[in-house]
Short mmCIF file of C-alpha atoms in Angstrom, two decimals:
data_model
loop_
_atom_site.label_atom_id
_atom_site.label_comp_id
_atom_site.label_asym_id
_atom_site.label_seq_id
_atom_site.Cartn_x
_atom_site.Cartn_y
_atom_site.Cartn_z
CA UNK A 37 33.47 -113.70 45.24
CA UNK A 38 34.87 -117.20 45.44
CA UNK A 39 36.62 -119.00 42.60
CA UNK A 40 33.79 -121.53 42.20
CA UNK A 41 31.13 -119.01 41.19
CA UNK A 42 29.21 -120.20 37.98
CA UNK A 43 29.62 -117.86 35.15
CA UNK A 44 28.81 -117.57 31.49
CA UNK A 45 32.04 -115.76 30.52
CA UNK A 46 35.40 -115.03 31.99
CA UNK A 47 36.98 -111.57 31.58
CA UNK A 48 40.62 -111.06 32.37
CA UNK A 49 41.50 -107.47 33.14
CA UNK A 50 39.52 -104.70 34.88
CA UNK A 51 40.71 -101.62 32.85
CA UNK A 52 38.44 -99.63 30.68
CA UNK A 53 37.81 -102.38 28.08
CA UNK A 54 37.35 -105.13 30.66
CA UNK A 55 35.02 -102.94 32.66
CA UNK A 56 33.03 -102.04 29.59
CA UNK A 57 32.84 -105.62 28.36
CA UNK A 58 31.60 -106.86 31.72
CA UNK A 59 28.98 -104.17 31.91
CA UNK A 60 27.60 -104.96 28.48
CA UNK A 61 27.42 -108.76 29.22
CA UNK A 62 25.93 -108.25 32.63
CA UNK A 63 23.24 -105.85 31.32
CA UNK A 64 22.31 -108.42 28.73
CA UNK A 65 21.61 -110.83 31.57
CA UNK A 66 24.84 -112.94 31.58
CA UNK A 67 26.94 -114.04 34.55
CA UNK A 68 30.39 -112.50 34.42
CA UNK A 69 33.68 -113.41 36.26
CA UNK A 70 35.92 -110.45 36.15
CA UNK A 71 39.56 -111.20 37.12
CA UNK A 72 41.76 -108.22 38.13
CA UNK A 73 45.26 -108.83 39.46
CA UNK A 74 45.51 -105.38 41.16
CA UNK A 75 44.16 -105.92 44.73
CA UNK A 76 45.66 -109.46 44.94
CA UNK A 77 49.07 -108.14 46.00
CA UNK A 78 50.07 -107.49 42.42
CA UNK A 79 50.60 -104.08 40.76
CA UNK A 80 51.63 -102.74 37.36
CA UNK A 81 54.37 -100.26 36.70
CA UNK A 82 51.88 -97.38 36.01
CA UNK A 83 48.74 -97.96 38.23
CA UNK A 84 48.43 -96.54 41.63
CA UNK A 85 45.41 -98.24 43.07
CA UNK A 86 43.27 -101.42 42.81
CA UNK A 87 40.27 -99.51 41.37
CA UNK A 88 38.77 -100.69 38.10
CA UNK A 89 39.21 -98.41 35.06
CA UNK A 90 41.80 -96.39 36.71
CA UNK A 91 43.27 -93.76 34.23
CA UNK A 92 47.10 -93.94 34.23
CA UNK A 93 47.97 -91.17 31.88
CA UNK A 94 45.82 -88.15 30.92
CA UNK A 95 42.37 -87.52 32.41
CA UNK A 96 41.00 -86.45 29.02
CA UNK A 97 38.73 -88.52 26.82
CA UNK A 98 39.59 -85.89 24.04
CA UNK A 99 37.04 -84.07 21.94
CA UNK A 100 33.35 -84.46 22.67
CA UNK A 101 32.35 -82.80 19.42
CA UNK A 102 30.20 -85.34 17.61
CA UNK A 103 29.68 -83.24 14.50
CA UNK A 104 33.31 -82.68 13.29
CA UNK A 105 35.53 -84.95 15.37
CA UNK A 106 35.92 -88.71 15.09
CA UNK A 107 36.52 -89.31 18.75
CA UNK A 108 33.51 -87.13 19.57
CA UNK A 109 31.39 -89.20 17.28
CA UNK A 110 32.68 -92.31 18.98
CA UNK A 111 31.56 -90.87 22.34
CA UNK A 112 28.11 -90.31 20.81
CA UNK A 113 27.86 -93.91 19.46
CA UNK A 114 28.99 -95.38 22.77
CA UNK A 115 26.40 -93.40 24.73
CA UNK A 116 23.72 -94.66 22.29
CA UNK A 117 24.80 -98.24 23.20
CA UNK A 118 24.69 -97.74 26.95
CA UNK A 119 28.37 -97.31 27.75
CA UNK A 120 29.35 -97.52 31.39
CA UNK A 121 32.58 -95.64 30.69
CA UNK A 122 30.85 -92.76 28.96
CA UNK A 123 28.07 -92.60 31.61
CA UNK A 124 30.62 -92.35 34.42
CA UNK A 125 32.70 -89.98 32.38
CA UNK A 126 29.79 -87.60 31.98
CA UNK A 127 29.00 -87.86 35.75
CA UNK A 128 32.51 -87.00 36.68
CA UNK A 129 33.46 -84.47 33.94
CA UNK A 130 35.66 -81.42 34.70
CA UNK A 131 36.13 -78.28 32.59
CA UNK A 132 38.19 -78.86 29.41
CA UNK A 133 36.85 -76.71 26.70
CA UNK A 134 35.29 -78.78 23.96
CA UNK A 135 36.92 -81.99 25.36
CA UNK A 136 35.53 -84.50 27.80
CA UNK A 137 37.93 -84.67 30.79
CA UNK A 138 37.09 -86.37 34.08
CA UNK A 139 37.99 -86.34 37.81
CA UNK A 140 40.16 -89.49 37.59
CA UNK A 141 39.41 -90.58 41.21
CA UNK A 142 35.70 -90.02 40.96
CA UNK A 143 35.54 -91.76 37.67
CA UNK A 144 37.40 -94.86 38.81
CA UNK A 145 35.32 -94.95 42.00
CA UNK A 146 32.12 -94.70 39.98
CA UNK A 147 33.04 -97.53 37.56
CA UNK A 148 34.18 -99.72 40.33
CA UNK A 149 31.00 -99.20 42.37
CA UNK A 150 28.79 -99.87 39.41
CA UNK A 151 30.47 -103.24 38.62
CA UNK A 152 30.69 -104.27 42.29
CA UNK A 153 26.93 -103.70 42.79
CA UNK A 154 25.82 -105.39 39.63
CA UNK A 155 24.21 -108.85 40.53
CA UNK A 156 25.62 -110.48 37.45
CA UNK A 157 29.21 -109.60 38.01
CA UNK A 158 31.66 -111.31 40.33
CA UNK A 159 35.03 -109.51 40.77
CA UNK A 160 37.88 -111.73 41.68
CA UNK A 161 41.26 -110.29 42.70
CA UNK A 162 43.60 -112.68 41.19
CA UNK A 163 46.49 -112.94 38.61
CA UNK A 164 45.81 -115.16 35.62
CA UNK A 165 48.97 -116.59 34.22
CA UNK A 166 47.65 -118.70 31.23
CA UNK A 167 44.91 -118.34 28.69
CA UNK A 168 42.05 -120.67 29.58
CA UNK A 169 41.96 -123.78 27.35
CA UNK A 170 38.14 -123.84 27.26
CA UNK A 171 35.28 -121.60 28.16
CA UNK A 172 34.31 -118.24 26.74
CA UNK A 173 36.93 -115.63 27.64
CA UNK A 174 37.67 -112.01 26.88
CA UNK A 175 41.24 -110.90 27.45
CA UNK A 176 41.38 -107.20 28.28
CA UNK A 177 44.65 -106.98 30.05
CA UNK A 178 45.81 -103.89 28.23
CA UNK A 179 49.20 -102.64 27.44
CA UNK A 180 50.66 -103.73 30.80
CA UNK A 181 49.86 -107.42 30.51
CA UNK A 182 51.64 -109.46 33.12
CA UNK A 183 54.70 -111.23 31.72
CA UNK A 184 53.48 -114.81 32.29
CA UNK A 185 50.17 -114.18 30.64
CA UNK A 186 52.00 -112.34 27.75
CA UNK A 187 54.06 -115.47 27.26
CA UNK A 188 50.94 -117.58 27.17
CA UNK A 189 49.37 -115.31 24.67
CA UNK A 190 52.56 -115.46 22.49
CA UNK A 191 52.37 -119.30 22.53
CA UNK A 192 48.73 -119.30 21.65
CA UNK A 193 49.12 -116.85 18.78
CA UNK A 194 52.36 -118.20 17.46
CA UNK A 195 53.54 -114.59 17.05
CA UNK A 196 55.82 -112.40 19.08
CA UNK A 197 53.98 -109.54 20.73
CA UNK A 198 54.81 -106.17 19.47
CA UNK A 199 55.65 -103.44 21.97
CA UNK A 200 56.09 -99.69 22.37
CA UNK A 201 56.51 -97.19 25.22
CA UNK A 202 53.86 -95.04 26.69
CA UNK A 203 55.02 -92.02 28.70
CA UNK A 204 53.08 -90.35 31.63
CA UNK A 205 52.79 -86.63 32.10
CA UNK A 206 53.39 -84.94 35.48
CA UNK A 207 50.59 -83.49 37.70
CA UNK A 208 50.98 -80.18 39.50
CA UNK A 209 49.23 -78.94 42.64
CA UNK A 210 47.20 -75.85 41.57
CA UNK A 211 48.12 -73.80 44.65
CA UNK A 212 51.76 -74.00 43.75
CA UNK A 213 51.34 -72.38 40.35
CA UNK A 214 52.20 -68.61 40.17
CA UNK A 215 49.19 -66.92 38.66
CA UNK A 216 50.93 -63.60 38.53
CA UNK A 217 52.87 -65.13 35.59
CA UNK A 218 50.45 -67.80 34.31
CA UNK A 219 46.84 -67.13 33.23
CA UNK A 220 43.59 -68.97 32.50
CA UNK A 221 42.61 -69.25 28.76
CA UNK A 222 41.56 -71.98 26.29
CA UNK A 223 43.22 -71.69 22.88
CA UNK A 224 41.04 -69.38 20.70
CA UNK A 225 38.80 -69.03 23.82
CA UNK A 226 37.00 -72.33 23.09
CA UNK A 227 34.80 -73.92 25.77
CA UNK A 228 34.49 -71.61 28.77
CA UNK A 229 37.64 -69.88 27.55
CA UNK A 230 39.30 -70.58 30.83
CA UNK A 231 39.81 -74.32 30.88
CA UNK A 232 43.65 -74.24 30.76
CA UNK A 233 46.44 -72.60 32.75
CA UNK A 234 49.10 -71.13 30.43
CA UNK A 235 52.76 -70.60 31.39
CA UNK A 236 54.43 -68.28 28.69
CA UNK A 237 58.00 -68.50 27.49
CA UNK A 238 60.18 -66.01 25.72
CA UNK A 239 62.49 -67.11 22.90
CA UNK A 240 65.40 -67.11 25.23
CA UNK A 241 63.57 -69.13 27.95
CA UNK A 242 62.30 -71.64 25.33
CA UNK A 243 65.74 -72.23 23.91
CA UNK A 244 67.24 -72.69 27.37
CA UNK A 245 64.45 -75.18 28.19
CA UNK A 246 65.02 -77.05 24.93
CA UNK A 247 68.65 -77.42 25.76
CA UNK A 248 67.82 -78.59 29.18
CA UNK A 249 65.50 -81.28 27.73
CA UNK A 250 68.35 -82.40 25.36
CA UNK A 251 70.93 -82.60 28.16
CA UNK A 252 68.66 -83.91 30.89
CA UNK A 253 69.35 -87.31 32.51
CA UNK A 254 66.93 -89.89 31.22
CA UNK A 255 65.85 -93.36 32.25
CA UNK A 256 68.39 -95.82 30.60
CA UNK A 257 67.17 -98.43 28.15
CA UNK A 258 67.64 -102.15 28.55
CA UNK A 259 68.04 -104.42 25.57
CA UNK A 260 64.42 -105.41 25.50
CA UNK A 261 63.26 -101.79 25.59
CA UNK A 262 64.48 -101.11 22.07
CA UNK A 263 61.00 -100.57 20.53
CA UNK A 264 59.17 -97.65 18.82
CA UNK A 265 57.18 -94.98 20.61
CA UNK A 266 53.46 -94.44 19.74
CA UNK A 267 53.27 -90.95 18.13
CA UNK A 268 50.21 -89.96 20.29
CA UNK A 269 52.16 -90.26 23.54
CA UNK A 270 55.65 -89.27 22.53
CA UNK A 271 57.92 -88.22 25.39
CA UNK A 272 58.65 -84.54 25.28
CA UNK A 273 62.43 -84.96 25.09
CA UNK A 274 62.09 -87.35 22.17
CA UNK A 275 60.05 -84.67 20.37
CA UNK A 276 62.73 -82.14 21.28
CA UNK A 277 65.37 -84.43 19.58
CA UNK A 278 63.51 -83.87 16.27
CA UNK A 279 64.43 -80.23 16.03
CA UNK A 280 64.55 -77.08 17.99
CA UNK A 281 61.11 -75.89 16.85
CA UNK A 282 59.22 -79.23 17.09
CA UNK A 283 57.79 -78.49 20.57
CA UNK A 284 56.97 -74.87 19.67
CA UNK A 285 54.71 -76.16 16.81
CA UNK A 286 53.47 -79.05 18.88
CA UNK A 287 52.38 -79.12 22.60
CA UNK A 288 54.14 -75.86 23.35
CA UNK A 289 52.58 -73.76 20.60
CA UNK A 290 51.50 -70.27 21.64
CA UNK A 291 48.96 -69.81 18.75
CA UNK A 292 45.62 -68.55 19.92
CA UNK A 293 46.74 -67.65 23.35
CA UNK A 294 46.85 -63.93 24.40
CA UNK A 295 49.35 -63.20 27.22
CA UNK A 296 47.53 -60.57 29.35
CA UNK A 297 50.75 -58.98 30.14
CA UNK A 298 51.73 -58.25 26.61
CA UNK A 299 48.46 -58.71 24.59
CA UNK A 300 50.49 -60.94 22.24
CA UNK A 301 50.90 -64.66 21.63
CA UNK A 302 53.93 -65.97 23.59
CA UNK A 303 56.88 -67.48 21.73
CA UNK A 304 56.08 -70.78 23.36
CA UNK A 305 53.70 -71.96 26.14
CA UNK A 306 53.23 -74.76 28.60
CA UNK A 307 49.51 -75.60 29.15
CA UNK A 308 48.04 -77.36 32.20
CA UNK A 309 44.58 -78.95 32.14
CA UNK A 310 42.34 -79.50 35.24
CA UNK A 311 42.77 -83.03 36.46
CA UNK A 312 40.13 -83.41 39.15
CA UNK A 313 36.78 -82.07 39.96
CA UNK A 314 37.90 -79.78 42.79
CA UNK A 315 40.52 -78.16 40.53
CA UNK A 316 43.45 -78.72 42.95
CA UNK A 317 45.48 -80.88 40.45
CA UNK A 318 46.52 -79.88 36.94
CA UNK A 319 48.07 -82.06 34.25
CA UNK A 320 51.02 -80.74 32.14
CA UNK A 321 49.63 -81.16 28.60
CA UNK A 322 51.78 -83.10 26.28
CA UNK A 323 54.56 -83.38 28.87
CA UNK A 324 54.95 -87.20 28.92
CA UNK A 325 58.59 -87.90 29.79
CA UNK A 326 61.27 -90.40 30.54
CA UNK A 327 63.47 -87.87 32.40
CA UNK A 328 64.54 -89.03 35.90
CA UNK A 329 62.51 -87.69 38.74
CA UNK A 330 65.11 -85.18 40.13
CA UNK A 331 65.76 -83.95 36.57
CA UNK A 332 61.99 -83.32 36.06
CA UNK A 333 61.67 -81.31 39.22
CA UNK A 334 64.73 -79.15 38.39
CA UNK A 335 63.92 -78.59 34.73
CA UNK A 336 60.12 -78.08 34.96
CA UNK A 337 60.69 -75.46 37.72
CA UNK A 338 62.46 -73.33 35.12
CA UNK A 339 59.10 -72.87 33.35
CA UNK A 340 57.71 -69.40 34.14
CA UNK A 341 54.79 -69.81 36.62
CA UNK A 342 56.11 -73.23 37.77
CA UNK A 343 59.27 -71.95 39.70
CA UNK A 344 57.68 -73.28 43.00
CA UNK A 345 55.71 -76.11 41.47
CA UNK A 346 54.75 -79.10 43.74
CA UNK A 347 54.17 -82.28 41.92
CA UNK A 348 51.44 -84.70 42.87
CA UNK A 349 52.89 -87.12 40.34
CA UNK A 350 55.93 -86.98 38.26
CA UNK A 351 56.24 -88.35 34.68
CA UNK A 352 57.09 -91.96 34.07
CA UNK A 353 57.53 -94.58 31.40
CA UNK A 354 56.18 -98.03 30.89
CA UNK A 355 56.19 -100.70 28.17
CA UNK A 356 53.08 -101.47 26.21
CA UNK A 357 52.38 -104.67 24.39
CA UNK A 358 49.79 -105.38 21.69
CA UNK A 359 48.86 -108.12 19.20
CA UNK A 360 49.25 -108.22 15.48
CA UNK A 361 45.55 -108.17 15.48
CA UNK A 362 44.76 -107.79 11.69
CA UNK A 363 46.36 -111.19 11.22
CA UNK A 364 45.17 -112.93 14.42
CA UNK A 365 41.67 -111.87 15.15
CA UNK A 366 38.41 -112.34 13.18
CA UNK A 367 35.76 -109.70 12.60
CA UNK A 368 34.26 -110.24 16.06
CA UNK A 369 37.63 -110.05 17.88
CA UNK A 370 37.99 -113.85 18.39
CA UNK A 371 41.37 -115.44 18.15
CA UNK A 372 41.29 -117.32 14.85
CA UNK A 373 43.00 -120.46 16.19
CA UNK A 374 41.17 -120.39 19.50
CA UNK A 375 37.74 -118.84 18.96
CA UNK A 376 36.65 -119.30 22.49
CA UNK A 377 38.95 -116.38 23.33
CA UNK A 378 38.27 -112.74 22.43
CA UNK A 379 40.69 -109.85 22.84
CA UNK A 380 39.61 -106.19 23.76
CA UNK A 381 41.15 -102.88 24.48
CA UNK A 382 44.69 -101.64 23.97
CA UNK A 383 46.15 -105.12 23.68
CA UNK A 384 44.43 -105.25 20.25
CA UNK A 385 46.35 -102.25 19.03
CA UNK A 386 43.74 -99.50 19.50
CA UNK A 387 45.02 -96.47 21.29
CA UNK A 388 43.22 -94.20 23.73
CA UNK A 389 40.85 -94.55 26.67
CA UNK A 390 37.73 -94.22 24.59
CA UNK A 391 38.94 -96.52 21.85
CA UNK A 392 39.88 -99.23 24.41
CA UNK A 393 36.37 -99.01 26.01
CA UNK A 394 34.73 -99.11 22.57
CA UNK A 395 36.47 -102.31 21.61
CA UNK A 396 35.64 -103.71 25.07
CA UNK A 397 31.94 -102.72 24.38
CA UNK A 398 31.95 -104.59 21.07
CA UNK A 399 33.69 -107.62 22.47
CA UNK A 400 30.99 -107.84 25.19
CA UNK A 401 28.21 -107.51 22.76
CA UNK A 402 29.63 -110.06 20.33
CA UNK A 403 30.06 -112.40 23.23
CA UNK A 404 26.56 -111.83 24.47
CA UNK A 405 25.14 -112.68 21.04
CA UNK A 406 27.18 -115.78 20.87
CA UNK A 407 25.95 -116.96 24.26
CA UNK A 408 22.39 -116.26 23.18
CA UNK A 409 23.00 -118.53 20.01
CA UNK A 410 22.54 -115.52 17.61
CA UNK A 411 25.02 -113.57 15.48
CA UNK A 412 25.71 -109.92 15.82
CA UNK A 413 26.97 -108.28 12.64
CA UNK A 414 29.91 -105.92 13.09
CA UNK A 415 28.82 -102.25 13.01
CA UNK A 416 29.08 -100.63 9.55
CA UNK A 417 32.52 -99.18 8.57
CA UNK A 418 30.83 -95.84 8.10
CA UNK A 419 30.37 -95.59 11.90
CA UNK A 420 33.22 -94.77 14.25
CA UNK A 421 32.84 -98.15 15.99
CA UNK A 422 32.94 -99.95 12.75
CA UNK A 423 35.86 -98.01 11.32
CA UNK A 424 37.91 -98.71 14.40
CA UNK A 425 36.95 -102.34 14.49
CA UNK A 426 37.66 -102.86 10.81
CA UNK A 427 41.12 -101.31 11.15
CA UNK A 428 42.03 -103.61 14.01
CA UNK A 429 40.63 -106.80 12.42
CA UNK A 430 41.89 -106.60 8.80
CA UNK A 431 42.02 -103.14 7.25
CA UNK A 432 45.40 -102.24 8.68
CA UNK A 433 48.70 -103.19 7.09
CA UNK A 434 49.87 -106.26 9.04
CA UNK A 435 53.59 -105.71 8.70
CA UNK A 436 53.50 -102.13 9.69
CA UNK A 437 50.62 -102.38 12.29
CA UNK A 438 50.83 -99.70 15.00
CA UNK A 439 48.41 -98.50 17.68
CA UNK A 440 45.86 -96.13 16.31
CA UNK A 441 43.31 -93.59 17.60
CA UNK A 442 40.01 -93.38 15.85
CA UNK A 443 40.11 -90.84 13.02
CA UNK A 444 38.36 -90.01 9.85
CA UNK A 445 41.17 -91.56 7.78
CA UNK A 446 39.83 -94.98 8.95
CA UNK A 447 36.39 -94.27 7.50
CA UNK A 448 35.35 -95.04 3.84
CA UNK A 449 36.00 -91.91 1.90
CA UNK A 450 33.08 -89.57 1.05
CA UNK A 451 32.18 -90.05 -2.55
CA UNK A 452 32.35 -87.15 -5.06
CA UNK A 453 33.82 -83.69 -4.81
CA UNK A 454 33.12 -81.90 -1.53
CA UNK A 455 34.36 -78.80 0.21
CA UNK A 456 36.89 -79.50 2.91
CA UNK A 457 34.81 -77.57 5.43
CA UNK A 458 31.84 -79.77 4.81
CA UNK A 459 33.58 -83.08 4.80
CA UNK A 460 33.72 -83.81 8.50
CA UNK A 461 30.04 -83.11 8.96
CA UNK A 462 29.31 -85.45 6.06
CA UNK A 463 31.28 -88.18 7.73
CA UNK A 464 29.33 -87.78 10.99
CA UNK A 465 25.93 -87.43 9.42
CA UNK A 466 26.54 -90.62 7.35
CA UNK A 467 27.78 -92.42 10.44
CA UNK A 468 24.65 -91.54 12.49
CA UNK A 469 22.39 -92.82 9.73
CA UNK A 470 24.50 -95.99 9.50
CA UNK A 471 24.44 -96.63 13.26
CA UNK A 472 20.60 -96.04 13.38
CA UNK A 473 20.13 -98.71 10.63
CA UNK A 474 22.48 -101.16 12.34
CA UNK A 475 20.72 -100.78 15.69
CA UNK A 476 17.33 -101.26 13.99
CA UNK A 477 18.56 -104.44 12.38
#
């Protein structure tokens, strides 16, 4: 694993996007140097280990429904293209209703082992501070790009990096949850019907909890932290500031959940989702937070069923950076003013584990075609891959560009009048046909 190893391409960053890009290139027969600063004595504010593709927030890859959900369709397309991330996700899945959730440790171990054992991949534990002036490179350093490299990227793009916050939800030890109060049930009994632990709240308890969130001591902001939050990972206390009922109609809605003690839906509910294969750790769904640690323990133990909760991890907050990609990147993710460099993953402004890996997959495949002296056309916009790529590389509004999950709003509209109930299936049927034609071509 020395620095003098001959390689066809250099990938900077061993998160989900970098890992997927490396896998795609290695499987195509090309030599990859994969640089990851964790393991060299460096660490990010959110990671806890040096494993590749470590999940730092939720353990969920979200819906696995390929017929009526855009992210489920993206799963299906990535599986069809030999995704390492989806392969390991399937191997290490844990119960989560209709979603794909994984044992985070087993998943990261699986990805790391696959890359370490691949004969075409050399993993180098090193911090890269500047963009390479020459040689093919994929930058997949994610939302926690080290400051010196971020400055180098800023100089190369001629644009200031945009930034937003991403908040991490707490994880609770299962044995510390009071199941005399809490109960197992998925909303509307989807999946196995028992994939979530539910902690019910009366109106009085909810109002006291809301007041506690509003008054709780939070992490203070510095001047450089005055940036917008991403809506998909909004801290719970920021949601609470939007109105007393915002949480009750958001992550704490009791709809579709029957409290076995009353036979009725609770006024509000806190849901926990299994976080590892053994079921010993459970993630507080939607409870990303910037509350100080002591305040989290005090307040979250007022939740019925969590009075004696023991936390494997408390919530946290870190800063994310991303490019103004629609202006800076071409249709194959190359930096327009330095086409030897591609960007992949969350640094491009996609949001979500699967989306990051998907853009890593495309960056790897575009680079492999380039090395081979051929041209790979971007996937059609009718596909989930193509819709996401198109948004990043030109479809989005440049001035208001913000991180985006894949969704049907990114796809070309279905022509003609259709029933709302049929529209999602029409999107996915059309996408599968378009992907089949693209693969054949």
